[in-house]
Amino acid sequence: DGGITQSPKYLFRKEGQNVTLSCEQNLNHDAMYWYRQDPGQGLRLIYYSQIVNDFQKGDIAEGYSVSREKKESFPLTVTSAQKNPTAFYLCASSSMTGEPQHFGDGTRLSIL
Amino acid sequence: QQPVQSPQAVILREGEDAVINCSSSKALYSVHWYRQKHGEAPVFLMILLKGGEQKGHEKISASFNEKKQQSSLYLTASQLSYSGTYFCGTESLSGTYKYIFGTGTRLKVLA
């Protein structure tokens, strides 16, 4: 079955460390997104990509970086510059921007 | 700016109805509705593309008033499975792509 796979499900980061969250989709979707969700809050867009080798900043891109070298993959790196990274991170994809988004199961990131 | 949803939270008994509103300060091209269960990923419910459009999905329907930049989600004869947080996702009519989720509405259905 087609879908979006995020890994790991839980991730712990030490101070000053960069960590990378994986997102893979086999839906043949062109657009992919990364969202951050804090407890009891809505979803905030970090980065999105409409096509391979191209991506744009969302509302809260500072302290994060992404790459889109393959259509299926859109990894997110949480850098040491992100001082408050503890959150639930959701990856999504859609056939194109504006179409319904399909979400992965998320990664919970915590600070050690 | 995030679309504002109202109410922020609502508690219902099984079989009761509810309306969730989503208001944007920007002109909208489309509105999507999602439901998120606690600790899970959001699940797409429906998309509304035209002003005044109304759609239905089982006992859940929605409307989109383009002029008022508002959308409403109607939950009829609620079931326990309707519990969760509902988000609207809006696509604005700007030159560049801009998709923003609303503030969310927590819905709890009691037996």
JSON list of C-alpha atoms in Angstrom, two decimals:
[
{"chain": "A", "resi": 1, "resn": "ASP", "atom": "CA", "xyz": [0.00, 0.00, 0.00]},
{"chain": "A", "resi": 2, "resn": "GLY", "atom": "CA", "xyz": [1.14, 3.53, -0.73]},
{"chain": "A", "resi": 3, "resn": "GLY", "atom": "CA", "xyz": [1.89, 5.88, 2.09]},
{"chain": "A", "resi": 4, "resn": "ILE", "atom": "CA", "xyz": [4.34, 8.06, 3.96]},
{"chain": "A", "resi": 5, "resn": "THR", "atom": "CA", "xyz": [6.91, 6.62, 6.32]},
{"chain": "A", "resi": 6, "resn": "GLN", "atom": "CA", "xyz": [8.56, 8.73, 8.98]},
{"chain": "A", "resi": 7, "resn": "SER", "atom": "CA", "xyz": [11.42, 7.50, 11.10]},
{"chain": "A", "resi": 8, "resn": "PRO", "atom": "CA", "xyz": [12.29, 7.25, 13.85]},
{"chain": "A", "resi": 9, "resn": "LYS", "atom": "CA", "xyz": [9.08, 7.44, 15.85]},
{"chain": "A", "resi": 10, "resn": "TYR", "atom": "CA", "xyz": [10.94, 8.85, 18.86]},
{"chain": "A", "resi": 11, "resn": "LEU", "atom": "CA", "xyz": [14.20, 10.78, 18.82]},
{"chain": "A", "resi": 12, "resn": "PHE", "atom": "CA", "xyz": [16.33, 12.31, 21.52]},
{"chain": "A", "resi": 13, "resn": "ARG", "atom": "CA", "xyz": [18.77, 15.11, 20.89]},
{"chain": "A", "resi": 14, "resn": "LYS", "atom": "CA", "xyz": [21.70, 16.20, 22.97]},
{"chain": "A", "resi": 15, "resn": "GLU", "atom": "CA", "xyz": [22.59, 19.87, 23.33]},
{"chain": "A", "resi": 16, "resn": "GLY", "atom": "CA", "xyz": [24.55, 21.16, 20.35]},
{"chain": "A", "resi": 17, "resn": "GLN", "atom": "CA", "xyz": [23.72, 18.16, 18.20]},
{"chain": "A", "resi": 18, "resn": "ASN", "atom": "CA", "xyz": [22.13, 18.07, 14.76]},
{"chain": "A", "resi": 19, "resn": "VAL", "atom": "CA", "xyz": [19.56, 15.36, 14.12]},
{"chain": "A", "resi": 20, "resn": "THR", "atom": "CA", "xyz": [17.86, 14.27, 10.91]},
{"chain": "A", "resi": 21, "resn": "LEU", "atom": "CA", "xyz": [14.28, 13.09, 10.61]},
{"chain": "A", "resi": 22, "resn": "SER", "atom": "CA", "xyz": [13.47, 10.83, 7.70]},
{"chain": "A", "resi": 23, "resn": "CYS", "atom": "CA", "xyz": [10.40, 11.09, 5.47]},
{"chain": "A", "resi": 24, "resn": "GLU", "atom": "CA", "xyz": [9.78, 8.74, 2.53]},
{"chain": "A", "resi": 25, "resn": "GLN", "atom": "CA", "xyz": [6.69, 8.49, 0.35]},
{"chain": "A", "resi": 26, "resn": "ASN", "atom": "CA", "xyz": [5.69, 6.01, -2.35]},
{"chain": "A", "resi": 27, "resn": "LEU", "atom": "CA", "xyz": [2.60, 7.88, -3.49]},
{"chain": "A", "resi": 28, "resn": "ASN", "atom": "CA", "xyz": [4.40, 9.46, -6.46]},
{"chain": "A", "resi": 29, "resn": "HIS", "atom": "CA", "xyz": [3.52, 12.88, -5.05]},
{"chain": "A", "resi": 30, "resn": "ASP", "atom": "CA", "xyz": [5.37, 15.96, -6.25]},
{"chain": "A", "resi": 31, "resn": "ALA", "atom": "CA", "xyz": [4.82, 18.13, -3.17]},
{"chain": "A", "resi": 32, "resn": "MET", "atom": "CA", "xyz": [6.13, 17.39, 0.30]},
{"chain": "A", "resi": 33, "resn": "TYR", "atom": "CA", "xyz": [5.91, 19.31, 3.56]},
{"chain": "A", "resi": 34, "resn": "TRP", "atom": "CA", "xyz": [7.28, 19.42, 7.09]},
{"chain": "A", "resi": 35, "resn": "TYR", "atom": "CA", "xyz": [5.19, 20.65, 10.03]},
{"chain": "A", "resi": 36, "resn": "ARG", "atom": "CA", "xyz": [5.91, 21.21, 13.68]},
{"chain": "A", "resi": 37, "resn": "GLN", "atom": "CA", "xyz": [3.20, 20.65, 16.28]},
{"chain": "A", "resi": 38, "resn": "ASP", "atom": "CA", "xyz": [3.59, 21.70, 19.90]},
{"chain": "A", "resi": 39, "resn": "PRO", "atom": "CA", "xyz": [1.34, 20.18, 22.60]},
{"chain": "A", "resi": 40, "resn": "GLY", "atom": "CA", "xyz": [-2.24, 21.36, 22.25]},
{"chain": "A", "resi": 41, "resn": "GLN", "atom": "CA", "xyz": [-1.32, 23.55, 19.30]},
{"chain": "A", "resi": 42, "resn": "GLY", "atom": "CA", "xyz": [-1.91, 23.57, 15.57]},
{"chain": "A", "resi": 43, "resn": "LEU", "atom": "CA", "xyz": [0.46, 22.70, 12.74]},
{"chain": "A", "resi": 44, "resn": "ARG", "atom": "CA", "xyz": [3.11, 25.19, 11.67]},
{"chain": "A", "resi": 45, "resn": "LEU", "atom": "CA", "xyz": [4.84, 24.86, 8.32]},
{"chain": "A", "resi": 46, "resn": "ILE", "atom": "CA", "xyz": [8.63, 24.53, 8.46]},
{"chain": "A", "resi": 47, "resn": "TYR", "atom": "CA", "xyz": [9.55, 23.84, 4.81]},
{"chain": "A", "resi": 48, "resn": "TYR", "atom": "CA", "xyz": [7.83, 22.62, 1.69]},
{"chain": "A", "resi": 49, "resn": "SER", "atom": "CA", "xyz": [8.96, 21.35, -1.68]},
{"chain": "A", "resi": 50, "resn": "GLN", "atom": "CA", "xyz": [6.96, 21.40, -4.89]},
{"chain": "A", "resi": 51, "resn": "ILE", "atom": "CA", "xyz": [9.52, 19.61, -7.03]},
{"chain": "A", "resi": 52, "resn": "VAL", "atom": "CA", "xyz": [12.81, 17.76, -6.76]},
{"chain": "A", "resi": 53, "resn": "ASN", "atom": "CA", "xyz": [15.84, 19.95, -5.99]},
{"chain": "A", "resi": 54, "resn": "ASP", "atom": "CA", "xyz": [13.66, 22.87, -4.95]},
{"chain": "A", "resi": 55, "resn": "PHE", "atom": "CA", "xyz": [12.18, 23.86, -1.60]},
{"chain": "A", "resi": 56, "resn": "GLN", "atom": "CA", "xyz": [10.85, 26.94, 0.14]},
{"chain": "A", "resi": 57, "resn": "LYS", "atom": "CA", "xyz": [10.81, 28.17, 3.71]},
{"chain": "A", "resi": 58, "resn": "GLY", "atom": "CA", "xyz": [7.61, 28.06, 5.67]},
{"chain": "A", "resi": 59, "resn": "ASP", "atom": "CA", "xyz": [6.70, 30.16, 8.67]},
{"chain": "A", "resi": 60, "resn": "ILE", "atom": "CA", "xyz": [9.24, 28.73, 11.14]},
{"chain": "A", "resi": 61, "resn": "ALA", "atom": "CA", "xyz": [12.26, 27.64, 9.06]},
{"chain": "A", "resi": 62, "resn": "GLU", "atom": "CA", "xyz": [14.95, 29.08, 11.35]},
{"chain": "A", "resi": 63, "resn": "GLY", "atom": "CA", "xyz": [17.08, 26.33, 12.88]},
{"chain": "A", "resi": 64, "resn": "TYR", "atom": "CA", "xyz": [15.95, 23.72, 10.34]},
{"chain": "A", "resi": 65, "resn": "SER", "atom": "CA", "xyz": [17.24, 22.56, 6.97]},
{"chain": "A", "resi": 66, "resn": "VAL", "atom": "CA", "xyz": [15.91, 20.21, 4.29]},
{"chain": "A", "resi": 67, "resn": "SER", "atom": "CA", "xyz": [16.93, 18.60, 1.02]},
{"chain": "A", "resi": 68, "resn": "ARG", "atom": "CA", "xyz": [14.94, 17.13, -1.85]},
{"chain": "A", "resi": 69, "resn": "GLU", "atom": "CA", "xyz": [17.34, 15.09, -3.95]},
{"chain": "A", "resi": 70, "resn": "LYS", "atom": "CA", "xyz": [14.77, 12.43, -4.79]},
{"chain": "A", "resi": 71, "resn": "LYS", "atom": "CA", "xyz": [11.05, 12.68, -5.37]},
{"chain": "A", "resi": 72, "resn": "GLU", "atom": "CA", "xyz": [10.37, 10.09, -2.68]},
{"chain": "A", "resi": 73, "resn": "SER", "atom": "CA", "xyz": [12.48, 11.60, 0.08]},
{"chain": "A", "resi": 74, "resn": "PHE", "atom": "CA", "xyz": [12.36, 14.86, 2.05]},
{"chain": "A", "resi": 75, "resn": "PRO", "atom": "CA", "xyz": [14.58, 14.65, 5.15]},
{"chain": "A", "resi": 76, "resn": "LEU", "atom": "CA", "xyz": [14.50, 17.36, 7.80]},
{"chain": "A", "resi": 77, "resn": "THR", "atom": "CA", "xyz": [17.57, 18.30, 9.84]},
{"chain": "A", "resi": 78, "resn": "VAL", "atom": "CA", "xyz": [17.03, 19.98, 13.18]},
{"chain": "A", "resi": 79, "resn": "THR", "atom": "CA", "xyz": [20.21, 21.93, 13.78]},
{"chain": "A", "resi": 80, "resn": "SER", "atom": "CA", "xyz": [21.78, 23.06, 17.04]},
{"chain": "A", "resi": 81, "resn": "ALA", "atom": "CA", "xyz": [20.55, 26.57, 16.15]},
{"chain": "A", "resi": 82, "resn": "GLN", "atom": "CA", "xyz": [17.01, 25.45, 16.93]},
{"chain": "A", "resi": 83, "resn": "LYS", "atom": "CA", "xyz": [16.97, 26.18, 20.66]},
{"chain": "A", "resi": 84, "resn": "ASN", "atom": "CA", "xyz": [13.59, 24.68, 21.44]},
{"chain": "A", "resi": 85, "resn": "PRO", "atom": "CA", "xyz": [13.24, 21.61, 19.23]},
{"chain": "A", "resi": 86, "resn": "THR", "atom": "CA", "xyz": [11.01, 19.52, 21.49]},
{"chain": "A", "resi": 87, "resn": "ALA", "atom": "CA", "xyz": [7.86, 18.90, 19.45]},
{"chain": "A", "resi": 88, "resn": "PHE", "atom": "CA", "xyz": [5.92, 16.47, 17.28]},
{"chain": "A", "resi": 89, "resn": "TYR", "atom": "CA", "xyz": [7.13, 16.65, 13.67]},
{"chain": "A", "resi": 90, "resn": "LEU", "atom": "CA", "xyz": [4.83, 15.67, 10.84]},
{"chain": "A", "resi": 91, "resn": "CYS", "atom": "CA", "xyz": [5.75, 15.08, 7.22]},
{"chain": "A", "resi": 92, "resn": "ALA", "atom": "CA", "xyz": [3.07, 15.27, 4.54]},
{"chain": "A", "resi": 93, "resn": "SER", "atom": "CA", "xyz": [2.78, 14.95, 0.78]},
{"chain": "A", "resi": 94, "resn": "SER", "atom": "CA", "xyz": [0.26, 15.83, -1.91]},
{"chain": "A", "resi": 95, "resn": "SER", "atom": "CA", "xyz": [0.03, 15.23, -5.63]},
{"chain": "A", "resi": 96, "resn": "MET", "atom": "CA", "xyz": [0.63, 18.94, -6.07]},
{"chain": "A", "resi": 97, "resn": "THR", "atom": "CA", "xyz": [0.34, 22.02, -3.89]},
{"chain": "A", "resi": 98, "resn": "GLY", "atom": "CA", "xyz": [-3.29, 22.73, -3.06]},
{"chain": "A", "resi": 99, "resn": "GLU", "atom": "CA", "xyz": [-4.32, 19.09, -3.16]},
{"chain": "A", "resi": 100, "resn": "PRO", "atom": "CA", "xyz": [-5.22, 17.15, 0.03]},
{"chain": "A", "resi": 101, "resn": "GLN", "atom": "CA", "xyz": [-2.22, 16.26, 2.12]},
{"chain": "A", "resi": 102, "resn": "HIS", "atom": "CA", "xyz": [-1.40, 12.76, 3.35]},
{"chain": "A", "resi": 103, "resn": "PHE", "atom": "CA", "xyz": [0.50, 12.63, 6.60]},
{"chain": "A", "resi": 104, "resn": "GLY", "atom": "CA", "xyz": [3.06, 10.28, 8.07]},
{"chain": "A", "resi": 105, "resn": "ASP", "atom": "CA", "xyz": [2.74, 9.03, 11.65]},
{"chain": "A", "resi": 106, "resn": "GLY", "atom": "CA", "xyz": [5.14, 11.66, 12.96]},
{"chain": "A", "resi": 107, "resn": "THR", "atom": "CA", "xyz": [8.37, 11.82, 14.94]},
{"chain": "A", "resi": 108, "resn": "ARG", "atom": "CA", "xyz": [8.49, 12.96, 18.56]},
{"chain": "A", "resi": 109, "resn": "LEU", "atom": "CA", "xyz": [11.72, 14.82, 19.26]},
{"chain": "A", "resi": 110, "resn": "SER", "atom": "CA", "xyz": [12.90, 15.51, 22.79]},
{"chain": "A", "resi": 111, "resn": "ILE", "atom": "CA", "xyz": [15.97, 17.09, 24.35]},
{"chain": "A", "resi": 112, "resn": "LEU", "atom": "CA", "xyz": [18.21, 15.04, 26.63]},
{"chain": "B", "resi": 1, "resn": "GLN", "atom": "CA", "xyz": [-1.74, 34.93, 9.98]},
{"chain": "B", "resi": 2, "resn": "GLN", "atom": "CA", "xyz": [-3.40, 31.71, 11.07]},
{"chain": "B", "resi": 3, "resn": "PRO", "atom": "CA", "xyz": [-7.08, 31.23, 10.26]},
{"chain": "B", "resi": 4, "resn": "VAL", "atom": "CA", "xyz": [-9.09, 31.39, 13.48]},
{"chain": "B", "resi": 5, "resn": "GLN", "atom": "CA", "xyz": [-11.33, 28.48, 14.36]},
{"chain": "B", "resi": 6, "resn": "SER", "atom": "CA", "xyz": [-14.30, 28.65, 16.70]},
{"chain": "B", "resi": 7, "resn": "PRO", "atom": "CA", "xyz": [-15.16, 27.28, 19.11]},
{"chain": "B", "resi": 8, "resn": "GLN", "atom": "CA", "xyz": [-11.77, 26.34, 20.56]},
{"chain": "B", "resi": 9, "resn": "ALA", "atom": "CA", "xyz": [-13.30, 23.30, 22.22]},
{"chain": "B", "resi": 10, "resn": "VAL", "atom": "CA", "xyz": [-16.69, 21.63, 22.40]},
{"chain": "B", "resi": 11, "resn": "ILE", "atom": "CA", "xyz": [-18.15, 18.70, 24.30]},
{"chain": "B", "resi": 12, "resn": "LEU", "atom": "CA", "xyz": [-21.14, 16.83, 22.91]},
{"chain": "B", "resi": 13, "resn": "ARG", "atom": "CA", "xyz": [-23.30, 13.87, 23.79]},
{"chain": "B", "resi": 14, "resn": "GLU", "atom": "CA", "xyz": [-23.64, 11.15, 21.19]},
{"chain": "B", "resi": 15, "resn": "GLY", "atom": "CA", "xyz": [-26.27, 12.10, 18.65]},
{"chain": "B", "resi": 16, "resn": "GLU", "atom": "CA", "xyz": [-25.88, 15.85, 19.10]},
{"chain": "B", "resi": 17, "resn": "ASP", "atom": "CA", "xyz": [-24.83, 18.22, 16.32]},
{"chain": "B", "resi": 18, "resn": "ALA", "atom": "CA", "xyz": [-21.91, 20.64, 16.16]},
{"chain": "B", "resi": 19, "resn": "VAL", "atom": "CA", "xyz": [-20.63, 23.39, 13.90]},
{"chain": "B", "resi": 20, "resn": "ILE", "atom": "CA", "xyz": [-16.97, 24.37, 13.64]},
{"chain": "B", "resi": 21, "resn": "ASN", "atom": "CA", "xyz": [-16.04, 27.62, 11.93]},
{"chain": "B", "resi": 22, "resn": "CYS", "atom": "CA", "xyz": [-12.84, 28.70, 10.20]},
{"chain": "B", "resi": 23, "resn": "SER", "atom": "CA", "xyz": [-12.25, 32.39, 9.43]},
{"chain": "B", "resi": 24, "resn": "SER", "atom": "CA", "xyz": [-9.38, 33.79, 7.41]},
{"chain": "B", "resi": 25, "resn": "SER", "atom": "CA", "xyz": [-8.10, 37.33, 7.03]},
{"chain": "B", "resi": 26, "resn": "LYS", "atom": "CA", "xyz": [-6.97, 36.52, 3.49]},
{"chain": "B", "resi": 27, "resn": "ALA", "atom": "CA", "xyz": [-8.87, 35.76, 0.30]},
{"chain": "B", "resi": 28, "resn": "LEU", "atom": "CA", "xyz": [-9.02, 32.01, -0.08]},
{"chain": "B", "resi": 29, "resn": "TYR", "atom": "CA", "xyz": [-8.75, 29.68, -3.03]},
{"chain": "B", "resi": 30, "resn": "SER", "atom": "CA", "xyz": [-9.59, 26.50, -1.15]},
{"chain": "B", "resi": 31, "resn": "VAL", "atom": "CA", "xyz": [-10.31, 25.12, 2.29]},
{"chain": "B", "resi": 32, "resn": "HIS", "atom": "CA", "xyz": [-9.43, 21.64, 3.50]},
{"chain": "B", "resi": 33, "resn": "TRP", "atom": "CA", "xyz": [-10.72, 19.98, 6.67]},
{"chain": "B", "resi": 34, "resn": "TYR", "atom": "CA", "xyz": [-8.75, 17.43, 8.70]},
{"chain": "B", "resi": 35, "resn": "ARG", "atom": "CA", "xyz": [-9.34, 15.48, 11.90]},
{"chain": "B", "resi": 36, "resn": "GLN", "atom": "CA", "xyz": [-6.51, 14.50, 14.23]},
{"chain": "B", "resi": 37, "resn": "LYS", "atom": "CA", "xyz": [-6.89, 11.90, 16.96]},
{"chain": "B", "resi": 38, "resn": "HIS", "atom": "CA", "xyz": [-4.69, 12.33, 19.99]},
{"chain": "B", "resi": 39, "resn": "GLY", "atom": "CA", "xyz": [-1.09, 11.34, 19.25]},
{"chain": "B", "resi": 40, "resn": "GLU", "atom": "CA", "xyz": [-1.85, 10.51, 15.63]},
{"chain": "B", "resi": 41, "resn": "ALA", "atom": "CA", "xyz": [-1.42, 12.19, 12.27]},
{"chain": "B", "resi": 42, "resn": "PRO", "atom": "CA", "xyz": [-4.18, 14.38, 10.80]},
{"chain": "B", "resi": 43, "resn": "VAL", "atom": "CA", "xyz": [-6.53, 12.67, 8.37]},
{"chain": "B", "resi": 44, "resn": "PHE", "atom": "CA", "xyz": [-8.04, 14.50, 5.42]},
{"chain": "B", "resi": 45, "resn": "LEU", "atom": "CA", "xyz": [-11.85, 14.84, 5.49]},
{"chain": "B", "resi": 46, "resn": "MET", "atom": "CA", "xyz": [-12.80, 17.03, 2.54]},
{"chain": "B", "resi": 47, "resn": "ILE", "atom": "CA", "xyz": [-11.79, 19.89, 0.28]},
{"chain": "B", "resi": 48, "resn": "LEU", "atom": "CA", "xyz": [-13.88, 22.87, -0.81]},
{"chain": "B", "resi": 49, "resn": "LEU", "atom": "CA", "xyz": [-12.79, 24.78, -3.86]},
{"chain": "B", "resi": 50, "resn": "LYS", "atom": "CA", "xyz": [-15.54, 27.18, -4.86]},
{"chain": "B", "resi": 51, "resn": "GLY", "atom": "CA", "xyz": [-17.28, 29.98, -3.07]},
{"chain": "B", "resi": 52, "resn": "GLY", "atom": "CA", "xyz": [-20.58, 28.78, -1.67]},
{"chain": "B", "resi": 53, "resn": "GLU", "atom": "CA", "xyz": [-19.69, 25.16, -2.25]},
{"chain": "B", "resi": 54, "resn": "GLN", "atom": "CA", "xyz": [-21.02, 22.60, 0.16]},
{"chain": "B", "resi": 55, "resn": "LYS", "atom": "CA", "xyz": [-19.83, 19.03, 0.44]},
{"chain": "B", "resi": 56, "resn": "GLY", "atom": "CA", "xyz": [-20.77, 16.02, 2.50]},
{"chain": "B", "resi": 57, "resn": "HIS", "atom": "CA", "xyz": [-18.98, 12.99, 3.84]},
{"chain": "B", "resi": 58, "resn": "GLU", "atom": "CA", "xyz": [-21.32, 10.59, 5.69]},
{"chain": "B", "resi": 59, "resn": "LYS", "atom": "CA", "xyz": [-22.76, 12.75, 8.46]},
{"chain": "B", "resi": 60, "resn": "ILE", "atom": "CA", "xyz": [-20.07, 15.39, 8.14]},
{"chain": "B", "resi": 61, "resn": "SER", "atom": "CA", "xyz": [-20.52, 18.24, 5.69]},
{"chain": "B", "resi": 62, "resn": "ALA", "atom": "CA", "xyz": [-18.93, 21.61, 5.08]},
{"chain": "B", "resi": 63, "resn": "SER", "atom": "CA", "xyz": [-19.56, 24.91, 3.38]},
{"chain": "B", "resi": 64, "resn": "PHE", "atom": "CA", "xyz": [-17.27, 27.60, 2.00]},
{"chain": "B", "resi": 65, "resn": "ASN", "atom": "CA", "xyz": [-18.30, 31.24, 1.80]},
{"chain": "B", "resi": 66, "resn": "GLU", "atom": "CA", "xyz": [-15.71, 32.82, -0.44]},
{"chain": "B", "resi": 67, "resn": "LYS", "atom": "CA", "xyz": [-16.91, 36.38, 0.12]},
{"chain": "B", "resi": 68, "resn": "LYS", "atom": "CA", "xyz": [-16.75, 36.08, 3.89]},
{"chain": "B", "resi": 69, "resn": "GLN", "atom": "CA", "xyz": [-13.49, 34.09, 3.71]},
{"chain": "B", "resi": 70, "resn": "GLN", "atom": "CA", "xyz": [-15.07, 31.53, 6.00]},
{"chain": "B", "resi": 71, "resn": "SER", "atom": "CA", "xyz": [-15.74, 27.83, 6.04]},
{"chain": "B", "resi": 72, "resn": "SER", "atom": "CA", "xyz": [-17.91, 25.81, 8.40]},
{"chain": "B", "resi": 73, "resn": "LEU", "atom": "CA", "xyz": [-17.82, 22.10, 9.22]},
{"chain": "B", "resi": 74, "resn": "TYR", "atom": "CA", "xyz": [-21.12, 20.49, 10.23]},
{"chain": "B", "resi": 75, "resn": "LEU", "atom": "CA", "xyz": [-21.13, 17.34, 12.34]},
{"chain": "B", "resi": 76, "resn": "THR", "atom": "CA", "xyz": [-24.57, 15.73, 12.44]},
{"chain": "B", "resi": 77, "resn": "ALA", "atom": "CA", "xyz": [-25.70, 13.08, 14.94]},
{"chain": "B", "resi": 78, "resn": "SER", "atom": "CA", "xyz": [-22.18, 12.86, 16.36]},
{"chain": "B", "resi": 79, "resn": "GLN", "atom": "CA", "xyz": [-20.59, 9.52, 17.14]},
{"chain": "B", "resi": 80, "resn": "LEU", "atom": "CA", "xyz": [-17.87, 8.65, 19.64]},
{"chain": "B", "resi": 81, "resn": "SER", "atom": "CA", "xyz": [-15.47, 8.25, 16.73]},
{"chain": "B", "resi": 82, "resn": "TYR", "atom": "CA", "xyz": [-15.85, 11.94, 15.87]},
{"chain": "B", "resi": 83, "resn": "SER", "atom": "CA", "xyz": [-13.75, 12.92, 18.90]},
{"chain": "B", "resi": 84, "resn": "GLY", "atom": "CA", "xyz": [-10.49, 14.60, 18.03]},
{"chain": "B", "resi": 85, "resn": "THR", "atom": "CA", "xyz": [-9.10, 17.95, 16.98]},
{"chain": "B", "resi": 86, "resn": "TYR", "atom": "CA", "xyz": [-10.39, 19.44, 13.75]},
{"chain": "B", "resi": 87, "resn": "PHE", "atom": "CA", "xyz": [-8.21, 21.69, 11.64]},
{"chain": "B", "resi": 88, "resn": "CYS", "atom": "CA", "xyz": [-9.01, 23.74, 8.59]},
{"chain": "B", "resi": 89, "resn": "GLY", "atom": "CA", "xyz": [-6.22, 24.16, 6.07]},
{"chain": "B", "resi": 90, "resn": "THR", "atom": "CA", "xyz": [-6.46, 27.18, 3.82]},
{"chain": "B", "resi": 91, "resn": "GLU", "atom": "CA", "xyz": [-4.83, 28.05, 0.54]},
{"chain": "B", "resi": 92, "resn": "SER", "atom": "CA", "xyz": [-4.74, 31.77, -0.12]},
{"chain": "B", "resi": 93, "resn": "LEU", "atom": "CA", "xyz": [-5.09, 33.64, -3.40]},
{"chain": "B", "resi": 94, "resn": "SER", "atom": "CA", "xyz": [-1.61, 35.13, -3.35]},
{"chain": "B", "resi": 95, "resn": "GLY", "atom": "CA", "xyz": [1.01, 35.02, -6.06]},
{"chain": "B", "resi": 96, "resn": "THR", "atom": "CA", "xyz": [3.07, 32.44, -4.24]},
{"chain": "B", "resi": 97, "resn": "TYR", "atom": "CA", "xyz": [1.83, 29.23, -2.67]},
{"chain": "B", "resi": 98, "resn": "LYS", "atom": "CA", "xyz": [0.65, 29.77, 0.87]},
{"chain": "B", "resi": 99, "resn": "TYR", "atom": "CA", "xyz": [-1.02, 27.03, 2.87]},
{"chain": "B", "resi": 100, "resn": "ILE", "atom": "CA", "xyz": [-1.82, 27.57, 6.54]},
{"chain": "B", "resi": 101, "resn": "PHE", "atom": "CA", "xyz": [-3.60, 25.42, 9.09]},
{"chain": "B", "resi": 102, "resn": "GLY", "atom": "CA", "xyz": [-6.16, 26.97, 11.42]},
{"chain": "B", "resi": 103, "resn": "THR", "atom": "CA", "xyz": [-5.91, 27.16, 15.20]},
{"chain": "B", "resi": 104, "resn": "GLY", "atom": "CA", "xyz": [-7.84, 23.92, 15.71]},
{"chain": "B", "resi": 105, "resn": "THR", "atom": "CA", "xyz": [-11.04, 22.90, 17.51]},
{"chain": "B", "resi": 106, "resn": "ARG", "atom": "CA", "xyz": [-11.00, 20.12, 20.10]},
{"chain": "B", "resi": 107, "resn": "LEU", "atom": "CA", "xyz": [-14.16, 18.03, 19.96]},
{"chain": "B", "resi": 108, "resn": "LYS", "atom": "CA", "xyz": [-15.11, 15.44, 22.58]},
{"chain": "B", "resi": 109, "resn": "VAL", "atom": "CA", "xyz": [-18.13, 13.21, 22.14]},
{"chain": "B", "resi": 110, "resn": "LEU", "atom": "CA", "xyz": [-19.43, 11.54, 25.29]},
{"chain": "B", "resi": 111, "resn": "ALA", "atom": "CA", "xyz": [-21.56, 8.41, 25.47]}
]
